[in-house]
Tab-separated table of C-alpha atoms and ligand atoms in Angstrom:
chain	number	residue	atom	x	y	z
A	146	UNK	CA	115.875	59.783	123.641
A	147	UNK	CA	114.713	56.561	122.688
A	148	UNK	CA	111.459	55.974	120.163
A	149	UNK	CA	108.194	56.845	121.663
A	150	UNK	CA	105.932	53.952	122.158
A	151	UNK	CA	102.714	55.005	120.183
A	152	UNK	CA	99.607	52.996	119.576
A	153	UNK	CA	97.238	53.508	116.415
A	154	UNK	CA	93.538	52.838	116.531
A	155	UNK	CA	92.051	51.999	113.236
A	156	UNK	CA	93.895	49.753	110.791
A	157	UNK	CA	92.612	50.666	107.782
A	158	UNK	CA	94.559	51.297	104.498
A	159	UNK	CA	95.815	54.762	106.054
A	160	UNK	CA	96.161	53.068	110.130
A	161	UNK	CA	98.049	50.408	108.780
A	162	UNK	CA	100.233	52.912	106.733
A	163	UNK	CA	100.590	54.658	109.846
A	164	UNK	CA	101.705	51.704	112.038
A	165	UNK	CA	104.369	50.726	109.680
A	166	UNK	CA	106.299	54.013	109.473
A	167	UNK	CA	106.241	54.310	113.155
A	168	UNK	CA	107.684	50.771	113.430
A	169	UNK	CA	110.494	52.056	110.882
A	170	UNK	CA	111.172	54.424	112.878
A	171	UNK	CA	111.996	52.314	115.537
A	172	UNK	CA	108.784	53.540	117.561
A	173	UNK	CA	107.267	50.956	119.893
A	174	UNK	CA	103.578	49.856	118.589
A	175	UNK	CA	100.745	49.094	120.141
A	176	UNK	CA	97.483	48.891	117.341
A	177	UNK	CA	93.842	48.154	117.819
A	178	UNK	CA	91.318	47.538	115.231
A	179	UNK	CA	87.450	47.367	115.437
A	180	UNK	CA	87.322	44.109	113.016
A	181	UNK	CA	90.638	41.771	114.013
A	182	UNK	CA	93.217	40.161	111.425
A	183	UNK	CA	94.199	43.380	110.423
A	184	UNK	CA	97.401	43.692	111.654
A	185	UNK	CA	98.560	40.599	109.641
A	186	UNK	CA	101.824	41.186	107.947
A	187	UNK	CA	103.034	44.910	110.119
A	188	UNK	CA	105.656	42.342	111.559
A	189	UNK	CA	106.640	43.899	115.522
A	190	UNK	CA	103.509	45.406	116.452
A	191	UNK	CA	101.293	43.948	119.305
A	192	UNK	CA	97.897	44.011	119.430
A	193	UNK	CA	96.011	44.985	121.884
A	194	UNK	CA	92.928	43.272	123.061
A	195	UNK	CA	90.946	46.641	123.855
A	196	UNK	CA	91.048	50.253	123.305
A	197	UNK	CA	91.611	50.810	126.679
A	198	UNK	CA	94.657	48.304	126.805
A	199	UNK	CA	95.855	50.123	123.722
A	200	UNK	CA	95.089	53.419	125.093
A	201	UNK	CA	97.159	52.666	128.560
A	202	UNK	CA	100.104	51.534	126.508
A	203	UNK	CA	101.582	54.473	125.318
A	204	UNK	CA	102.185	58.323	125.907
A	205	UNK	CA	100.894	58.860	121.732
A	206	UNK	CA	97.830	57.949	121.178
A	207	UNK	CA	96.673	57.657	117.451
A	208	UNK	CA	93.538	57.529	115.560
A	209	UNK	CA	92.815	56.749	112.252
A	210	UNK	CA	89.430	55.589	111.607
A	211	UNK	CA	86.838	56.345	109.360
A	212	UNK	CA	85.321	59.433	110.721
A	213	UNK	CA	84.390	60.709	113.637
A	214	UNK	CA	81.432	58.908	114.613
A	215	UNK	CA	83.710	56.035	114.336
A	216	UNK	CA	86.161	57.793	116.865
A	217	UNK	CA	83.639	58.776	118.991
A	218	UNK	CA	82.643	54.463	118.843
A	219	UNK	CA	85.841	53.386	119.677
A	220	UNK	CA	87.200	56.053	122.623
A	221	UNK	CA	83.472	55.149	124.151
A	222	UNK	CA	84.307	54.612	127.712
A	223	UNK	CA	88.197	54.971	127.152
A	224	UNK	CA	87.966	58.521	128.193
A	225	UNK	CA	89.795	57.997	131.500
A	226	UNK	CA	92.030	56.061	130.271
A	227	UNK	CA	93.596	58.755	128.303
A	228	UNK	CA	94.508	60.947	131.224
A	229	UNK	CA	98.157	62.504	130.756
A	230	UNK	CA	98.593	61.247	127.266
A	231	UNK	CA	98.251	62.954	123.564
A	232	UNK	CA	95.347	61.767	121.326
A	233	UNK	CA	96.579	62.558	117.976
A	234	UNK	CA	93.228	62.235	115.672
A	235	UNK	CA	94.387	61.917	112.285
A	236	UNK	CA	90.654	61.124	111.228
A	237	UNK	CA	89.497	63.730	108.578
A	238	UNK	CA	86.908	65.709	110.589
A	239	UNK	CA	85.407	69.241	110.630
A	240	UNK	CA	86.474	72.337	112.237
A	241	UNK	CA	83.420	71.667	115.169
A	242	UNK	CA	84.185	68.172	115.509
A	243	UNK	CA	87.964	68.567	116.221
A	244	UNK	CA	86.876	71.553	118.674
A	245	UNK	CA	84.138	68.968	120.187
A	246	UNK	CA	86.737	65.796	120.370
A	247	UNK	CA	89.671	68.560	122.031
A	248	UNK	CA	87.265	69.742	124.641
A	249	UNK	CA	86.581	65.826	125.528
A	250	UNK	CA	89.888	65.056	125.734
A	251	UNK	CA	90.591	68.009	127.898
A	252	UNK	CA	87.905	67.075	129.947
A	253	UNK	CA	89.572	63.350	130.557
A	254	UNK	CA	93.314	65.209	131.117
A	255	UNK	CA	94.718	64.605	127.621
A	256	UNK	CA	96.206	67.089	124.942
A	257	UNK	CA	94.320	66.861	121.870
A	258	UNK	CA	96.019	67.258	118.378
A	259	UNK	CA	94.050	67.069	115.310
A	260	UNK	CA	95.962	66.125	111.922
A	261	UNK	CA	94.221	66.577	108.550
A	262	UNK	CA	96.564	64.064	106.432
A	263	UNK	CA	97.606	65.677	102.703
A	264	UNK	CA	99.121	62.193	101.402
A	265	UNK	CA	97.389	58.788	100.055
A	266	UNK	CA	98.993	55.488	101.621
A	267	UNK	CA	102.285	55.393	100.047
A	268	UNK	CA	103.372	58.837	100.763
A	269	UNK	CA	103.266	58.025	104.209
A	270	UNK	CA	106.929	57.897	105.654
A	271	UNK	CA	108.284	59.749	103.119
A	272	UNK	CA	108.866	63.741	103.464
A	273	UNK	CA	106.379	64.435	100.609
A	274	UNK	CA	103.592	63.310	103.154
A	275	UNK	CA	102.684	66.800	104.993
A	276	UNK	CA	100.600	66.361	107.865
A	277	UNK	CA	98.809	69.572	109.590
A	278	UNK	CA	98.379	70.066	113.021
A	279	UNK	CA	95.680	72.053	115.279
A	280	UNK	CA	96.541	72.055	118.882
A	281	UNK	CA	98.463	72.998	122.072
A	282	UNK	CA	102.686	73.378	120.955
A	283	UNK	CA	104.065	71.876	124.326
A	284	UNK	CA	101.431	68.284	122.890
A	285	UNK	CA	102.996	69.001	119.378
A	286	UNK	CA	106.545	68.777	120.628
A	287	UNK	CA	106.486	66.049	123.093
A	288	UNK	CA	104.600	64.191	120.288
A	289	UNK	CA	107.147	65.634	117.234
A	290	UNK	CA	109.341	62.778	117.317
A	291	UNK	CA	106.611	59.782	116.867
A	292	UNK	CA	104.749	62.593	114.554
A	293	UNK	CA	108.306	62.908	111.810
A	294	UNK	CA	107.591	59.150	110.961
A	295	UNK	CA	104.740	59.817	109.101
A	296	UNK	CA	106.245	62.717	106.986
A	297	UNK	CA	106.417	66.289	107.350
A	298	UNK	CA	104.203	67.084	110.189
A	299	UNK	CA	103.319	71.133	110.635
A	300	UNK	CA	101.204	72.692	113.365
A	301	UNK	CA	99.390	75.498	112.422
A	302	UNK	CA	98.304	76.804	115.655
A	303	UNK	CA	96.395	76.066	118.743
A	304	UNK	CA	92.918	75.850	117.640
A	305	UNK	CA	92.391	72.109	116.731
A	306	UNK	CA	89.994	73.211	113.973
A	307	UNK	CA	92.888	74.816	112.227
A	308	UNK	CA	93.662	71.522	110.353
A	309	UNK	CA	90.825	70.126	109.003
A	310	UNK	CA	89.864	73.652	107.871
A	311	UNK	CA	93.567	73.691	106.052
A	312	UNK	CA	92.741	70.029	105.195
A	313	UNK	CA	89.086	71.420	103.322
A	314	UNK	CA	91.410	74.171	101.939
A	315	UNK	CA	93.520	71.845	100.184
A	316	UNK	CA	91.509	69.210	99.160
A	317	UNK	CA	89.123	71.804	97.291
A	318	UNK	CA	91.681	73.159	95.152
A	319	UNK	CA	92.844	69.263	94.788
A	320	UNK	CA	89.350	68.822	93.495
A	321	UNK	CA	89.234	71.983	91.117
A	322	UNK	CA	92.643	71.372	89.497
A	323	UNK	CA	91.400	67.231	88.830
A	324	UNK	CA	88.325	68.818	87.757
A	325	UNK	CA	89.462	70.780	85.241
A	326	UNK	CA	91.854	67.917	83.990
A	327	UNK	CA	89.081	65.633	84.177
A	328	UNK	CA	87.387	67.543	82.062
A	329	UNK	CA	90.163	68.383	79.726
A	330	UNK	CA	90.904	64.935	79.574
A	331	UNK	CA	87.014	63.594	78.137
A	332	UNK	CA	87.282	66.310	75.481
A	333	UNK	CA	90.446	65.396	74.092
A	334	UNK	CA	89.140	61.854	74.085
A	335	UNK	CA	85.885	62.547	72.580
A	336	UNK	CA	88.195	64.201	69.614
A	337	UNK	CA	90.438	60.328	69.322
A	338	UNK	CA	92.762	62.147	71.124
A	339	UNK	CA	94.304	60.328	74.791
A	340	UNK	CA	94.811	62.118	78.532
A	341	UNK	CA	98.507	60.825	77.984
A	342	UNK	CA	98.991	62.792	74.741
A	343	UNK	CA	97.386	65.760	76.673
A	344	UNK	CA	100.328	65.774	79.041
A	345	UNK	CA	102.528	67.751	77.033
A	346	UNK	CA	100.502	70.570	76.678
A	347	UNK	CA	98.455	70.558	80.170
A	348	UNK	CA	101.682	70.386	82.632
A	349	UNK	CA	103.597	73.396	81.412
A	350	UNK	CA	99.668	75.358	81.351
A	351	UNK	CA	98.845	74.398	84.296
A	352	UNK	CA	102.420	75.784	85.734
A	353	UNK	CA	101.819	78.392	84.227
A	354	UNK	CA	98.324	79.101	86.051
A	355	UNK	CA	99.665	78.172	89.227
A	356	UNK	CA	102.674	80.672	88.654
A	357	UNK	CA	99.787	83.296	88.875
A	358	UNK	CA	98.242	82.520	92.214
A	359	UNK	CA	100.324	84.859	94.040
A	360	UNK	CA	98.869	87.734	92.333
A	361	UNK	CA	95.400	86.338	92.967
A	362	UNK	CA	95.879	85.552	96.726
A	363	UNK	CA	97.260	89.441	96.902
A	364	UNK	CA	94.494	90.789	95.361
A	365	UNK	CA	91.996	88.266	97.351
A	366	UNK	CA	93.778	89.554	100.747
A	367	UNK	CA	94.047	93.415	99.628
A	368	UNK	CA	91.290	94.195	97.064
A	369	UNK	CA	91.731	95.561	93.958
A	370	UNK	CA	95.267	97.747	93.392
A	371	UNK	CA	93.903	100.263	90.701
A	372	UNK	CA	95.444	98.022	88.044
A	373	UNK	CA	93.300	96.790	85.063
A	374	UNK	CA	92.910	93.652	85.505
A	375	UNK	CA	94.397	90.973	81.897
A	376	UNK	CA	91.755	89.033	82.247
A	377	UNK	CA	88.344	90.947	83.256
A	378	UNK	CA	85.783	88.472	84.388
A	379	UNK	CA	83.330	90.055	81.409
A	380	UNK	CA	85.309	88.561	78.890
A	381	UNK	CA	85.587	85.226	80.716
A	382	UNK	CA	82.185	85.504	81.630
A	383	UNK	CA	81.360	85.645	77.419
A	384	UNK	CA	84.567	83.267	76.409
A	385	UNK	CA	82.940	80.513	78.914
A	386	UNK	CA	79.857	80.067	76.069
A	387	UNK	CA	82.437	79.273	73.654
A	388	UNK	CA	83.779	76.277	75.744
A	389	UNK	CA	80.389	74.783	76.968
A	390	UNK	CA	79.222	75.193	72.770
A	391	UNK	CA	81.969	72.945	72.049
A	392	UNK	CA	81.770	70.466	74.807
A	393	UNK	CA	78.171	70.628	73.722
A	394	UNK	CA	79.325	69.796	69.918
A	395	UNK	CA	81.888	67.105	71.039
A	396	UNK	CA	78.611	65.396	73.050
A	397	UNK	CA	81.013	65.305	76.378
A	398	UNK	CA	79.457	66.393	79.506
A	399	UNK	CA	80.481	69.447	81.387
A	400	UNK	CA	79.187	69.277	84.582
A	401	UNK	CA	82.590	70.450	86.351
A	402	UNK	CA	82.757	73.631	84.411
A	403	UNK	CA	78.502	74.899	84.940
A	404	UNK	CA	79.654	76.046	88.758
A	405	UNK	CA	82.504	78.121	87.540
A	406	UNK	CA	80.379	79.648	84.623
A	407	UNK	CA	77.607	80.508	86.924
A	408	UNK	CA	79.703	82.413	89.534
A	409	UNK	CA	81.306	84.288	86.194
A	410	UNK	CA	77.972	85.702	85.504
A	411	UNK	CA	76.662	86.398	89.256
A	412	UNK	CA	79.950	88.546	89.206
A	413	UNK	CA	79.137	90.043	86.227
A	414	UNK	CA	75.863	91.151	86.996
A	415	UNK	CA	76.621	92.261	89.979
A	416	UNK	CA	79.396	94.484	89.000
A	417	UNK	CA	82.631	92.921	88.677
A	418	UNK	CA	82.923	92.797	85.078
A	419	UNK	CA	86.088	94.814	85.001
A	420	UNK	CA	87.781	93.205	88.217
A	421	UNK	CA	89.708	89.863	88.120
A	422	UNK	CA	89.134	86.294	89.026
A	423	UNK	CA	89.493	87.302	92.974
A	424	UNK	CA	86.110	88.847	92.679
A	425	UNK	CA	84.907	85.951	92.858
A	426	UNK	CA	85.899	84.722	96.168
A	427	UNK	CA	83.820	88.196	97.392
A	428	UNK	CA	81.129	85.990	96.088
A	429	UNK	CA	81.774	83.110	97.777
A	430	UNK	CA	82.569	83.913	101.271
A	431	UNK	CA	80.676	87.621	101.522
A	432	UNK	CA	79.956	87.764	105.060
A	433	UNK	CA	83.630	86.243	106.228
A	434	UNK	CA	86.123	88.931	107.895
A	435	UNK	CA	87.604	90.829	105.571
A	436	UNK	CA	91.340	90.167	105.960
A	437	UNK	CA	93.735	92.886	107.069
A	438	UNK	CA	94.777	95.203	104.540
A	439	UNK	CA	91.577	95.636	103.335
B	795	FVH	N1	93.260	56.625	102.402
B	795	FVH	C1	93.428	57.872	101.953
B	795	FVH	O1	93.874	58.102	100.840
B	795	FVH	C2	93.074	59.086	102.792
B	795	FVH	C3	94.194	60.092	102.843
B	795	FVH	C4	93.843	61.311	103.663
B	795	FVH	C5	93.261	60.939	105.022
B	795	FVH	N2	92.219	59.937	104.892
B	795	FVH	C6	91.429	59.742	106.110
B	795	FVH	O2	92.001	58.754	106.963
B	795	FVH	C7	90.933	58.104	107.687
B	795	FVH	C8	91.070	56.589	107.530
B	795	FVH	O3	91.110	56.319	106.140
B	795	FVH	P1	91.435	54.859	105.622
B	795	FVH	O4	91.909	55.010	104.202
B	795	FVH	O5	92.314	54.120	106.550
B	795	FVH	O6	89.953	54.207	105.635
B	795	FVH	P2	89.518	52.682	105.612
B	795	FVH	O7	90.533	51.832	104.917
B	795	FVH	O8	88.130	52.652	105.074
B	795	FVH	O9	89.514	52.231	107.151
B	795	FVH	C9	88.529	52.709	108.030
B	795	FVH	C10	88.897	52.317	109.444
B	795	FVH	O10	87.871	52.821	110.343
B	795	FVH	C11	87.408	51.700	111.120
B	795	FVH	N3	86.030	51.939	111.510
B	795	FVH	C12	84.994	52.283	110.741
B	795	FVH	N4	83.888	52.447	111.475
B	795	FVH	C13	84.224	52.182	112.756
B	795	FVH	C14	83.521	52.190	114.002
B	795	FVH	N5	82.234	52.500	114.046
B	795	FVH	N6	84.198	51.891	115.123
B	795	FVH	C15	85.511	51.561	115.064
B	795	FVH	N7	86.240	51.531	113.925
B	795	FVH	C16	85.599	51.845	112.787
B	795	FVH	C17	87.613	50.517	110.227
B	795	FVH	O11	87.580	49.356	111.026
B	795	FVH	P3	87.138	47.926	110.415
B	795	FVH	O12	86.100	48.195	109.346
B	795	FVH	O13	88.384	47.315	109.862
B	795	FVH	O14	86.597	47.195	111.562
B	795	FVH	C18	88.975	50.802	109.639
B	795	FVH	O15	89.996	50.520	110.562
B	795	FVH	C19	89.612	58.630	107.120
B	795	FVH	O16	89.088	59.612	107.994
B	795	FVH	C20	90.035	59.242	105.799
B	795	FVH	O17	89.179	60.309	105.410
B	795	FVH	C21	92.628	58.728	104.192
């Protein structure tokens, strides 16, 4: 089977990204960009005058813009035009939205797949770059082939608000392990110490941490198991002074710890003084279904 002709609307850092794996790939290109010129330099491509003409020019359609107001701008009165083909939005979005923007699709005769992207730029083409998928399979595999340029691409199911959940999912514990580096990193300096001589000792903790999430996510999924938990969030709850005293002493700021210190102690005082650090997801998502096995 030959390359499937694809076109990408939106030629920003990640579009442009985008457009240039394809074209490694050997994928026909059509792109389309709100602001023109910025196709200079992805050598092959054409460029189309109009979404529509992009749109009309291939099976794949593509969109990477800058959210989805700014999908919802360009697709304006392309809707028809999309009849029998796959949108792919690869826009970050919310759950709703990627609902909303399937449903429109449907209602113009396209499959709808929405992609929450978990690479920057440079990843893209290589197999590091994992892309998620929410959407219909039979869209997902006649879309596969044009979908493997960009990296790893896995679909998660058939609701299209499947990925950008994942995507949130992902991108807050991206945030919370920074964090804590960030932070990490500003008291080290405030001490003449540097982030690079930090290395050394943060990588194998943080491993080390991260070697302990399985037993976390069990106990999230199952509830407690009877056993005592190492750690019991009382004593974090009262070690947690110690580290905002000293950030306090060093004069560094410690804005990205106060959340995590304040959830310690509405666990505490609610109970959960003996459990472990899954309590506090009970916390944060109390009304949610309880998973099976609870
Ligand atoms: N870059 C990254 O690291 C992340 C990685 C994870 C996924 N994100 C998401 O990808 C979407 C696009 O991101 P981007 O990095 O390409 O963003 P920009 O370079 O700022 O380009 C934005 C493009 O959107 C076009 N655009 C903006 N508003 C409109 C509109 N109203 N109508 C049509 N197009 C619009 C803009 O066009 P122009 O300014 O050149 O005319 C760019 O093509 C994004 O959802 C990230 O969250 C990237």
């Amino acid at each position: 089977m030959p390359p499937t002709p694809v076109s990408v609307l939106g030629l920003g850092v990640m579009g442009r990204a985008l457009a240039a794996a394809l074209l490694a790939a050997g994928h026909p290109v059509a792109v389309w960009n709100r602001t023109p010129g910025r196709a200079a330099g992805l050598d092959g491509v054409r460029v189309a005058p109009t979404v529509p003409d992009a749109v009309r020019s291939a099976p794949v359609v593509v969109t990477c813009l800058l959210d989805d107001d700014a999908v919802t701008s360009a697709l304006d009165g392309a809707g028809p035009d999309l009849a029998g083909r796959v949108l792919v939005d690869l826009t970050t979005t919310t759950p709703d939205q990627a609902r909303a923007r399937a449903a429109w699709a449907a209602g113009h005769g396209a499959a709808h797949l929405d992609g929450g992207i978990m690479a920057v730029p440079p990843m893209i083409g290589s197999p590091d770059a994992l892309v998620l998928y929410g959407g219909p399979a039979p869209a997902f595999e006649d879309a596969r082939d044009a979908l493997s340029a960009f990296g790893r691409p896995v679909l998660l199911g058939d609701d299209p608000g499947t990925a950008p959940l994942h995507d949130v999912a992902l991108l807050s514990a991206m945030y919370g392990l920074l964090g804590g580096a960030l932070q990490a990193f500003g008291l080290v300096r405030s001490a003449g110490g540097t982030a690079t001589g930090l290395l050394p000792l943060l990588r194998p903790w943080l491993d080390a941490m991260l070697s302990t999430l399985d037993g976390t996510a069990a106990l999230v999924d199952d509830g407690p198991d009877g056993t005592a938990a190492v750690s019991p969030l009382a004593m974090q709850s009262a070690a947690f002074g110690t580290l905002r005293t000293t950030y306090a002493g060093q004069g560094v700021r410690d804005d990205l710890l106060v959340p995590v210190q304040r959830l310690l102690a509405e666990a505490v005082a609610a109970g959960h003084g003996d459990r472990d650090v899954d309590a506090l997801v009970d916390l944060l998502a109390p009304d949610a279904a309880v998973p099976a096995g609870r």
